[in-house]
PDB file of C-alpha atoms in Angstrom:
ATOM      1  CA  GLN A   1      75.178 -47.892   1.758  1.00  0.00           C
ATOM      2  CA  LYS A   2      73.075 -44.775   1.203  1.00  0.00           C
ATOM      3  CA  GLU A   3      72.515 -43.643  -2.371  1.00  0.00           C
ATOM      4  CA  VAL A   4      73.691 -40.122  -1.481  1.00  0.00           C
ATOM      5  CA  GLU A   5      76.254 -39.382   1.211  1.00  0.00           C
ATOM      6  CA  GLN A   6      76.771 -35.943   2.726  1.00  0.00           C
ATOM      7  CA  ASP A   7      78.903 -34.885   5.672  1.00  0.00           C
ATOM      8  CA  PRO A   8      76.468 -33.567   8.292  1.00  0.00           C
ATOM      9  CA  GLY A   9      78.945 -31.094   9.761  1.00  0.00           C
ATOM     10  CA  PRO A  10      78.500 -28.804  11.538  1.00  0.00           C
ATOM     11  CA  LEU A  11      80.856 -26.627   9.546  1.00  0.00           C
ATOM     12  CA  SER A  12      81.871 -23.320  11.127  1.00  0.00           C
ATOM     13  CA  VAL A  13      83.734 -20.656   9.116  1.00  0.00           C
ATOM     14  CA  PRO A  14      84.546 -16.955   9.583  1.00  0.00           C
ATOM     15  CA  GLU A  15      82.721 -14.357   7.526  1.00  0.00           C
ATOM     16  CA  GLY A  16      84.324 -13.898   4.110  1.00  0.00           C
ATOM     17  CA  ALA A  17      85.677 -17.441   3.895  1.00  0.00           C
ATOM     18  CA  ILE A  18      85.206 -19.744   0.912  1.00  0.00           C
ATOM     19  CA  VAL A  19      82.961 -22.645   1.829  1.00  0.00           C
ATOM     20  CA  SER A  20      83.117 -26.038   0.140  1.00  0.00           C
ATOM     21  CA  LEU A  21      80.212 -28.462   0.529  1.00  0.00           C
ATOM     22  CA  ASN A  22      80.271 -31.926  -0.997  1.00  0.00           C
ATOM     23  CA  CYS A  23      78.199 -35.004  -1.726  1.00  0.00           C
ATOM     24  CA  THR A  24      79.047 -38.384  -3.137  1.00  0.00           C
ATOM     25  CA  TYR A  25      76.630 -40.820  -4.716  1.00  0.00           C
ATOM     26  CA  SER A  26      76.633 -44.433  -5.731  1.00  0.00           C
ATOM     27  CA  ASN A  27      74.204 -44.656  -8.675  1.00  0.00           C
ATOM     28  CA  SER A  28      75.606 -43.525 -12.014  1.00  0.00           C
ATOM     29  CA  ALA A  29      72.048 -43.195 -13.389  1.00  0.00           C
ATOM     30  CA  PHE A  30      71.555 -39.822 -11.676  1.00  0.00           C
ATOM     31  CA  GLN A  31      71.292 -37.099 -14.313  1.00  0.00           C
ATOM     32  CA  TYR A  32      70.170 -33.962 -12.492  1.00  0.00           C
ATOM     33  CA  PHE A  33      71.886 -32.442  -9.481  1.00  0.00           C
ATOM     34  CA  MET A  34      70.582 -29.747  -7.180  1.00  0.00           C
ATOM     35  CA  TRP A  35      71.575 -27.814  -4.104  1.00  0.00           C
ATOM     36  CA  TYR A  36      68.982 -26.562  -1.663  1.00  0.00           C
ATOM     37  CA  ARG A  37      69.363 -24.245   1.323  1.00  0.00           C
ATOM     38  CA  GLN A  38      67.126 -24.799   4.330  1.00  0.00           C
ATOM     39  CA  TYR A  39      66.854 -22.361   7.204  1.00  0.00           C
ATOM     40  CA  SER A  40      65.700 -23.705  10.535  1.00  0.00           C
ATOM     41  CA  ARG A  41      62.026 -24.729  10.460  1.00  0.00           C
ATOM     42  CA  LYS A  42      61.590 -23.521   6.867  1.00  0.00           C
ATOM     43  CA  GLY A  43      61.156 -25.242   3.523  1.00  0.00           C
ATOM     44  CA  PRO A  44      64.150 -26.018   1.263  1.00  0.00           C
ATOM     45  CA  GLU A  45      65.014 -23.249  -1.186  1.00  0.00           C
ATOM     46  CA  LEU A  46      66.465 -24.191  -4.586  1.00  0.00           C
ATOM     47  CA  LEU A  47      69.927 -22.625  -5.002  1.00  0.00           C
ATOM     48  CA  MET A  48      71.562 -24.333  -7.943  1.00  0.00           C
ATOM     49  CA  TYR A  49      70.571 -26.825 -10.594  1.00  0.00           C
ATOM     50  CA  THR A  50      72.944 -28.637 -12.953  1.00  0.00           C
ATOM     51  CA  TYR A  51      72.576 -31.303 -15.563  1.00  0.00           C
ATOM     52  CA  SER A  52      75.408 -33.774 -16.123  1.00  0.00           C
ATOM     53  CA  SER A  53      79.078 -32.926 -15.516  1.00  0.00           C
ATOM     54  CA  GLY A  54      80.521 -29.440 -15.430  1.00  0.00           C
ATOM     55  CA  ASN A  55      80.405 -26.169 -13.537  1.00  0.00           C
ATOM     56  CA  LYS A  56      77.659 -23.622 -13.067  1.00  0.00           C
ATOM     57  CA  GLU A  57      78.060 -20.234 -11.441  1.00  0.00           C
ATOM     58  CA  ASP A  58      75.425 -17.919  -9.984  1.00  0.00           C
ATOM     59  CA  GLY A  59      76.683 -14.923  -8.040  1.00  0.00           C
ATOM     60  CA  ARG A  60      78.668 -16.144  -5.045  1.00  0.00           C
ATOM     61  CA  PHE A  61      77.673 -19.772  -5.652  1.00  0.00           C
ATOM     62  CA  THR A  62      79.384 -22.311  -7.917  1.00  0.00           C
ATOM     63  CA  ALA A  63      78.135 -25.859  -8.403  1.00  0.00           C
ATOM     64  CA  GLN A  64      80.386 -28.583  -9.776  1.00  0.00           C
ATOM     65  CA  VAL A  65      79.453 -32.046 -10.941  1.00  0.00           C
ATOM     66  CA  ASP A  66      82.006 -34.796 -11.636  1.00  0.00           C
ATOM     67  CA  LYS A  67      80.046 -37.789 -12.873  1.00  0.00           C
ATOM     68  CA  SER A  68      83.173 -39.901 -13.369  1.00  0.00           C
ATOM     69  CA  SER A  69      83.919 -39.642  -9.639  1.00  0.00           C
ATOM     70  CA  LYS A  70      80.239 -39.512  -8.589  1.00  0.00           C
ATOM     71  CA  TYR A  71      80.991 -36.329  -6.677  1.00  0.00           C
ATOM     72  CA  ILE A  72      79.263 -32.963  -6.545  1.00  0.00           C
ATOM     73  CA  SER A  73      80.298 -29.744  -4.821  1.00  0.00           C
ATOM     74  CA  LEU A  74      78.885 -26.365  -3.915  1.00  0.00           C
ATOM     75  CA  PHE A  75      81.266 -23.470  -3.332  1.00  0.00           C
ATOM     76  CA  ILE A  76      80.208 -20.285  -1.576  1.00  0.00           C
ATOM     77  CA  ARG A  77      82.520 -17.290  -1.986  1.00  0.00           C
ATOM     78  CA  ASP A  78      82.675 -14.379   0.451  1.00  0.00           C
ATOM     79  CA  SER A  79      80.425 -16.203   2.909  1.00  0.00           C
ATOM     80  CA  GLN A  80      78.024 -14.116   4.984  1.00  0.00           C
ATOM     81  CA  PRO A  81      76.307 -14.777   8.325  1.00  0.00           C
ATOM     82  CA  SER A  82      73.043 -14.925   6.355  1.00  0.00           C
ATOM     83  CA  ASP A  83      74.420 -18.031   4.600  1.00  0.00           C
ATOM     84  CA  SER A  84      74.166 -19.918   7.913  1.00  0.00           C
ATOM     85  CA  ALA A  85      71.736 -22.749   7.171  1.00  0.00           C
ATOM     86  CA  THR A  86      71.585 -26.418   6.298  1.00  0.00           C
ATOM     87  CA  TYR A  87      72.644 -27.201   2.730  1.00  0.00           C
ATOM     88  CA  LEU A  88      71.071 -30.207   1.065  1.00  0.00           C
ATOM     89  CA  CYS A  89      72.263 -31.886  -2.088  1.00  0.00           C
ATOM     90  CA  ALA A  90      69.627 -33.674  -4.158  1.00  0.00           C
ATOM     91  CA  MET A  91      69.674 -35.827  -7.270  1.00  0.00           C
ATOM     92  CA  SER A  92      67.203 -37.121  -9.783  1.00  0.00           C
ATOM     93  CA  TYR A  93      67.127 -39.782 -12.471  1.00  0.00           C
ATOM     94  CA  GLY A  94      64.813 -37.645 -14.564  1.00  0.00           C
ATOM     95  CA  GLY A  95      62.521 -39.448 -16.958  1.00  0.00           C
ATOM     96  CA  ALA A  96      59.076 -40.588 -15.916  1.00  0.00           C
ATOM     97  CA  THR A  97      59.719 -40.312 -12.201  1.00  0.00           C
ATOM     98  CA  ASN A  98      61.220 -37.089 -11.026  1.00  0.00           C
ATOM     99  CA  LYS A  99      61.676 -37.965  -7.378  1.00  0.00           C
ATOM    100  CA  LEU A 100      64.596 -36.313  -5.636  1.00  0.00           C
ATOM    101  CA  ILE A 101      67.046 -38.309  -3.540  1.00  0.00           C
ATOM    102  CA  PHE A 102      68.483 -36.070  -0.826  1.00  0.00           C
ATOM    103  CA  GLY A 103      71.627 -36.115   1.215  1.00  0.00           C
ATOM    104  CA  THR A 104      71.148 -35.642   4.953  1.00  0.00           C
ATOM    105  CA  GLY A 105      72.360 -32.033   4.779  1.00  0.00           C
ATOM    106  CA  THR A 106      75.381 -30.095   6.054  1.00  0.00           C
ATOM    107  CA  LEU A 107      74.828 -27.512   8.778  1.00  0.00           C
ATOM    108  CA  LEU A 108      76.863 -24.377   8.038  1.00  0.00           C
ATOM    109  CA  ALA A 109      77.535 -21.575  10.508  1.00  0.00           C
ATOM    110  CA  VAL A 110      79.236 -18.395   9.259  1.00  0.00           C
ATOM    111  CA  GLN A 111      80.657 -16.460  12.189  1.00  0.00           C
ATOM    112  CA  PRO A 112      80.631 -12.627  11.956  1.00  0.00           C
TER     113      PRO A 112
ATOM    114  CA  ASN B   1      54.098 -14.928  -8.090  1.00  0.00           C
ATOM    115  CA  ALA B   2      52.939 -16.895  -5.077  1.00  0.00           C
ATOM    116  CA  GLY B   3      55.063 -19.830  -4.081  1.00  0.00           C
ATOM    117  CA  VAL B   4      53.978 -23.266  -2.968  1.00  0.00           C
ATOM    118  CA  MET B   5      51.457 -22.980  -0.164  1.00  0.00           C
ATOM    119  CA  GLN B   6      50.860 -25.544   2.531  1.00  0.00           C
ATOM    120  CA  ASN B   7      48.362 -25.635   5.341  1.00  0.00           C
ATOM    121  CA  PRO B   8      48.119 -26.021   8.153  1.00  0.00           C
ATOM    122  CA  ARG B   9      51.670 -25.073   9.121  1.00  0.00           C
ATOM    123  CA  HIS B  10      51.362 -26.939  12.409  1.00  0.00           C
ATOM    124  CA  LEU B  11      49.051 -29.827  13.164  1.00  0.00           C
ATOM    125  CA  VAL B  12      48.626 -31.707  16.421  1.00  0.00           C
ATOM    126  CA  ARG B  13      46.795 -35.005  16.430  1.00  0.00           C
ATOM    127  CA  ARG B  14      46.219 -37.669  19.034  1.00  0.00           C
ATOM    128  CA  ARG B  15      47.110 -41.262  18.245  1.00  0.00           C
ATOM    129  CA  GLY B  16      44.399 -42.846  16.140  1.00  0.00           C
ATOM    130  CA  GLN B  17      43.101 -39.610  14.616  1.00  0.00           C
ATOM    131  CA  GLU B  18      43.341 -38.614  10.971  1.00  0.00           C
ATOM    132  CA  ALA B  19      45.655 -35.938   9.590  1.00  0.00           C
ATOM    133  CA  ARG B  20      44.966 -34.042   6.356  1.00  0.00           C
ATOM    134  CA  LEU B  21      47.719 -31.931   4.861  1.00  0.00           C
ATOM    135  CA  ARG B  22      47.049 -29.574   1.959  1.00  0.00           C
ATOM    136  CA  CYS B  23      49.310 -28.255  -0.764  1.00  0.00           C
ATOM    137  CA  SER B  24      48.651 -25.671  -3.465  1.00  0.00           C
ATOM    138  CA  PRO B  25      51.393 -25.693  -6.117  1.00  0.00           C
ATOM    139  CA  MET B  26      52.997 -22.614  -7.630  1.00  0.00           C
ATOM    140  CA  LYS B  27      50.942 -20.882 -10.264  1.00  0.00           C
ATOM    141  CA  GLY B  28      51.313 -22.707 -13.568  1.00  0.00           C
ATOM    142  CA  HIS B  29      52.738 -25.863 -11.976  1.00  0.00           C
ATOM    143  CA  SER B  30      50.814 -29.067 -12.526  1.00  0.00           C
ATOM    144  CA  HIS B  31      53.107 -31.592 -10.829  1.00  0.00           C
ATOM    145  CA  VAL B  32      53.196 -32.091  -7.068  1.00  0.00           C
ATOM    146  CA  TYR B  33      55.542 -34.098  -4.848  1.00  0.00           C
ATOM    147  CA  TRP B  34      55.336 -34.935  -1.167  1.00  0.00           C
ATOM    148  CA  TYR B  35      58.395 -35.485   1.032  1.00  0.00           C
ATOM    149  CA  ARG B  36      58.780 -36.291   4.708  1.00  0.00           C
ATOM    150  CA  GLN B  37      61.578 -35.070   6.957  1.00  0.00           C
ATOM    151  CA  LEU B  38      62.024 -36.980  10.175  1.00  0.00           C
ATOM    152  CA  PRO B  39      64.104 -35.496  13.010  1.00  0.00           C
ATOM    153  CA  GLU B  40      67.832 -35.843  12.293  1.00  0.00           C
ATOM    154  CA  GLU B  41      67.113 -37.385   8.876  1.00  0.00           C
ATOM    155  CA  GLY B  42      67.082 -36.059   5.344  1.00  0.00           C
ATOM    156  CA  LEU B  43      64.086 -35.484   3.164  1.00  0.00           C
ATOM    157  CA  LYS B  44      62.503 -38.696   1.886  1.00  0.00           C
ATOM    158  CA  PHE B  45      60.335 -38.886  -1.206  1.00  0.00           C
ATOM    159  CA  MET B  46      56.805 -40.141  -0.672  1.00  0.00           C
ATOM    160  CA  VAL B  47      54.655 -39.598  -3.763  1.00  0.00           C
ATOM    161  CA  TYR B  48      54.542 -37.799  -7.121  1.00  0.00           C
ATOM    162  CA  LEU B  49      51.203 -36.678  -8.574  1.00  0.00           C
ATOM    163  CA  GLN B  50      49.817 -34.921 -11.574  1.00  0.00           C
ATOM    164  CA  LYS B  51      46.243 -33.708 -11.774  1.00  0.00           C
ATOM    165  CA  GLU B  52      43.988 -36.726 -11.095  1.00  0.00           C
ATOM    166  CA  ASN B  53      46.923 -39.155 -11.449  1.00  0.00           C
ATOM    167  CA  ILE B  54      49.417 -40.778  -9.125  1.00  0.00           C
ATOM    168  CA  ILE B  55      52.652 -41.141 -11.084  1.00  0.00           C
ATOM    169  CA  ASP B  56      54.988 -42.629  -8.475  1.00  0.00           C
ATOM    170  CA  GLU B  57      54.045 -43.704  -4.949  1.00  0.00           C
ATOM    171  CA  SER B  58      57.100 -45.823  -4.299  1.00  0.00           C
ATOM    172  CA  GLY B  59      57.928 -43.892  -1.111  1.00  0.00           C
ATOM    173  CA  MET B  60      54.502 -44.100   0.483  1.00  0.00           C
ATOM    174  CA  PRO B  61      54.006 -46.441   3.433  1.00  0.00           C
ATOM    175  CA  LYS B  62      51.711 -49.256   2.332  1.00  0.00           C
ATOM    176  CA  GLU B  63      49.096 -48.622   4.979  1.00  0.00           C
ATOM    177  CA  ARG B  64      47.317 -45.554   6.383  1.00  0.00           C
ATOM    178  CA  PHE B  65      48.816 -43.079   3.895  1.00  0.00           C
ATOM    179  CA  SER B  66      47.123 -41.807   0.744  1.00  0.00           C
ATOM    180  CA  ALA B  67      47.469 -38.828  -1.562  1.00  0.00           C
ATOM    181  CA  GLU B  68      45.387 -37.161  -4.205  1.00  0.00           C
ATOM    182  CA  PHE B  69      45.570 -34.178  -6.540  1.00  0.00           C
ATOM    183  CA  PRO B  70      42.072 -33.511  -7.861  1.00  0.00           C
ATOM    184  CA  LYS B  71      41.221 -31.593 -11.001  1.00  0.00           C
ATOM    185  CA  GLU B  72      40.176 -28.645  -8.837  1.00  0.00           C
ATOM    186  CA  GLY B  73      41.682 -27.695  -5.515  1.00  0.00           C
ATOM    187  CA  PRO B  74      44.847 -28.515  -3.614  1.00  0.00           C
ATOM    188  CA  SER B  75      46.717 -31.768  -3.310  1.00  0.00           C
ATOM    189  CA  ILE B  76      45.891 -33.666  -0.110  1.00  0.00           C
ATOM    190  CA  LEU B  77      48.128 -36.010   1.864  1.00  0.00           C
ATOM    191  CA  ARG B  78      45.995 -38.058   4.226  1.00  0.00           C
ATOM    192  CA  ILE B  79      47.275 -40.086   7.156  1.00  0.00           C
ATOM    193  CA  GLN B  80      44.758 -42.294   8.875  1.00  0.00           C
ATOM    194  CA  GLN B  81      45.068 -43.576  12.450  1.00  0.00           C
ATOM    195  CA  VAL B  82      48.220 -41.593  13.136  1.00  0.00           C
ATOM    196  CA  VAL B  83      50.952 -43.020  15.366  1.00  0.00           C
ATOM    197  CA  ARG B  84      53.785 -41.239  17.168  1.00  0.00           C
ATOM    198  CA  GLY B  85      56.232 -42.302  14.458  1.00  0.00           C
ATOM    199  CA  ASP B  86      54.306 -40.157  11.956  1.00  0.00           C
ATOM    200  CA  SER B  87      55.491 -37.014  13.749  1.00  0.00           C
ATOM    201  CA  ALA B  88      57.594 -35.187  11.181  1.00  0.00           C
ATOM    202  CA  ALA B  89      57.733 -32.233   8.826  1.00  0.00           C
ATOM    203  CA  TYR B  90      55.871 -32.908   5.587  1.00  0.00           C
ATOM    204  CA  PHE B  91      56.917 -30.860   2.588  1.00  0.00           C
ATOM    205  CA  CYS B  92      55.199 -30.396  -0.719  1.00  0.00           C
ATOM    206  CA  ALA B  93      57.049 -29.376  -3.879  1.00  0.00           C
ATOM    207  CA  SER B  94      55.837 -28.491  -7.350  1.00  0.00           C
ATOM    208  CA  SER B  95      57.321 -28.326 -10.825  1.00  0.00           C
ATOM    209  CA  ASP B  96      56.330 -27.102 -14.254  1.00  0.00           C
ATOM    210  CA  PRO B  97      56.762 -29.827 -16.888  1.00  0.00           C
ATOM    211  CA  PHE B  98      56.530 -27.200 -19.642  1.00  0.00           C
ATOM    212  CA  SER B  99      58.906 -24.687 -18.124  1.00  0.00           C
ATOM    213  CA  ARG B 100      60.377 -22.227 -20.622  1.00  0.00           C
ATOM    214  CA  THR B 101      62.613 -20.458 -18.124  1.00  0.00           C
ATOM    215  CA  GLY B 102      63.992 -23.357 -16.130  1.00  0.00           C
ATOM    216  CA  THR B 103      63.800 -27.065 -16.589  1.00  0.00           C
ATOM    217  CA  PRO B 104      60.928 -29.468 -15.971  1.00  0.00           C
ATOM    218  CA  TYR B 105      62.905 -31.112 -13.198  1.00  0.00           C
ATOM    219  CA  GLU B 106      63.309 -28.127 -10.889  1.00  0.00           C
ATOM    220  CA  GLN B 107      61.197 -28.577  -7.793  1.00  0.00           C
ATOM    221  CA  TYR B 108      60.128 -25.700  -5.564  1.00  0.00           C
ATOM    222  CA  PHE B 109      59.204 -26.422  -1.982  1.00  0.00           C
ATOM    223  CA  GLY B 110      56.561 -25.077   0.336  1.00  0.00           C
ATOM    224  CA  PRO B 111      57.123 -24.127   3.999  1.00  0.00           C
ATOM    225  CA  GLY B 112      55.995 -27.530   5.265  1.00  0.00           C
ATOM    226  CA  THR B 113      53.453 -28.849   7.728  1.00  0.00           C
ATOM    227  CA  ARG B 114      54.817 -29.938  11.076  1.00  0.00           C
ATOM    228  CA  LEU B 115      52.763 -32.837  12.377  1.00  0.00           C
ATOM    229  CA  THR B 116      52.945 -33.738  16.040  1.00  0.00           C
ATOM    230  CA  VAL B 117      51.238 -36.884  17.258  1.00  0.00           C
ATOM    231  CA  THR B 118      50.584 -36.996  20.992  1.00  0.00           C
TER     232      THR B 118
END
């Protein structure tokens, strides 16, 4: 079993739709949770960063962490064609080693 | 504020040659991480370095791969005697352990080096 599971998609939605992206994980020691956006043949871009359980909002993006269920989500409101990319969840134990454990990514296509 | 810089962006090597990948972290960042992204796979951690120190190399293959982050200059990921299975995108990320605006655990990625072994 992988430490972090993410549905690879592809996920296709019409412009303006609300998008829900999710990851599950198996290790309760994860403390820090991130969402990255990666355009084709580019480097990952940090979108959202959360620590422990709860919600965090930034513009059209909302990140949720439910540590009791080992489940994290990213919601995108009013989706735009420019949001079409691969979305990667990532997690870290923190502490002395800060390595990120990534999901495999969900490919999102927002149709105009 | 310049982001993480990596060069070269594309690198072609024949089997058996050496590959050297360079990474300059964001200004003010002193921690560097290397990740590898194989086709159809997610990003995999390789190594975590501070200036002149390797902190965590648990993701590095035991042979042919090495990394350094000298006191002066960029971080270098070195792959000796490359094989076709080394073909991948290699990404560098950096973080600021003393960040006052974010957190010390936020990692910012460079554009990557795409290595092709023929």
